[in-house]
Steps between C-alpha positions, in 0.01 A plus 500: 500500500172663603209678343578849380284799416724597208339358182832490316667302777204265519511438125871422521435266791231311310716473190762318706256225603487169319123488546463833317735426209381563144531219246553633147438152359137528610442852371265372227313249712169675432537418130535126555224239467329413828638146501855628464454744789363213709805289413733784597319553829500128578871486429563785741290333769700179459808685630344571838533154656872494423549840662322374811707179499818708513388641836369186668769494774406855606129414484547184710702687763227761530229232530683319780535828689132586448383154610712513814336826606149400400548182700539727803175678420633769269328644196591533133432848363529602135537866403510642151349747255310444176536153349748396770258600775210323330702180475575517872133557584406207274747262662395602850129468423544144372667366815188472723296281262802296392675447834232593754713782632355787697473804268730691734789255447574592137425863415521691173549878504476711185597866467180701500298250699254227395345720233833501316450132417255600227571872450839668475572745783726772365817566695442234765806298399729801546457517878716320753292664771181344366654154535592571860148626570350184347727273705472683832151364590629144466726542803789314341718270712834326433310182411333672204629511143445789259553439129545813289402436137604725213588413141733798471644449847485875557136555604506717815191331649662154489835630625329696777315188611823301523683779683217537753491124554875482559468778757250276681735201491297307242633266236500683167495380139542720195360356175589685180585443134810717459857425609657712773164640610456730803218273619720191512773701671256619767376149582664216690409265216527658157345303213558646155333316212650661190266419212626768260313767302127459450320436172334838552758742634461544875183286531615308805167324544636262234821300562584681822148443632513133407837463673372664816191278498717188473718608793202595717347160422818343635524723808148425622462141379833362619471688827164333556653161415770564761228594751320167452211637298533212254531121518720403209359707216148505642346823634383349828428839655265607222195688626178350362297817451307400188378191313816470292725514805281254689537258210874565497517435875335161451740417217806603705397270786448220248842551343672513839326199652351284226180483705152458354243775464296411809804482728624832365165671557492367857852626562426846360180520706689399815762770444271785389630476145869542592686299238820451698309379804285269290807338346648447844185335637514248216874432480559500878160343586423768760193711570458867408609652836809278511592602146466866596721448806769314305510773236521773760787322674682460166463863403254414225737263316301195389806276452621580850154434642489160325836409652377607845176302488431264793 
């Protein structure tokens, strides 16, 4: 199923999608009290976690494949249009401050370019060619992963991104919210989170958007856990770029080591503020350069570095 220039065919295609279905039981929602509308909306949102839970095996398989490639130096690239594209850009932009990743390691592409994050770009989502043009400068390799994101599962931009990536030998993931979607079929790992019709007909920034956000949270977060970016449930690769994050860095070292404030400040000073290194200097009783060497030899995994200490 692809985009078509025939309006009648396109209408028929949309009518067949779960995400576009009309709910007669909500036809008078605008006449209800605000509290009742809020209750209805909250009830709809409560269904999303269950829909995600039904696809956890597929999500986990995709994460393991992504982590394997990123462990070899590959990148994670999201591609989508509209809300789906914005969610990909959001997830990618949060990885550097959270996990101290280079901005080039997790990339978010949105149909229409960066300006489309805040302003709709008409027609951008309808172009497979635009997706290929956006991906071409990245110089994709087989170690890279491209995740096409589309609530409908039929957006040409997302499908085009996945098809281009497969041609380059990349790992591909198709994330959608309709069963039997062309996007899932085009990808090596198809993940279809079927949340049902929206409270407002076709407004897929609602349940579908929430579902996609939950899955993207899992893709990036669990991949980073697999890559050693955490120690237990502590963000030991956090980048301390402001006062709040510097305070968080201090607290993370305290939670990981139980050390006092003065010892923690000395450790952070000796490691140029690198939380993971500071923890290692305290727990392994080594100096800053030794901590850096042990972490490099262990591929950045703090637990492995602790086991390899002299």
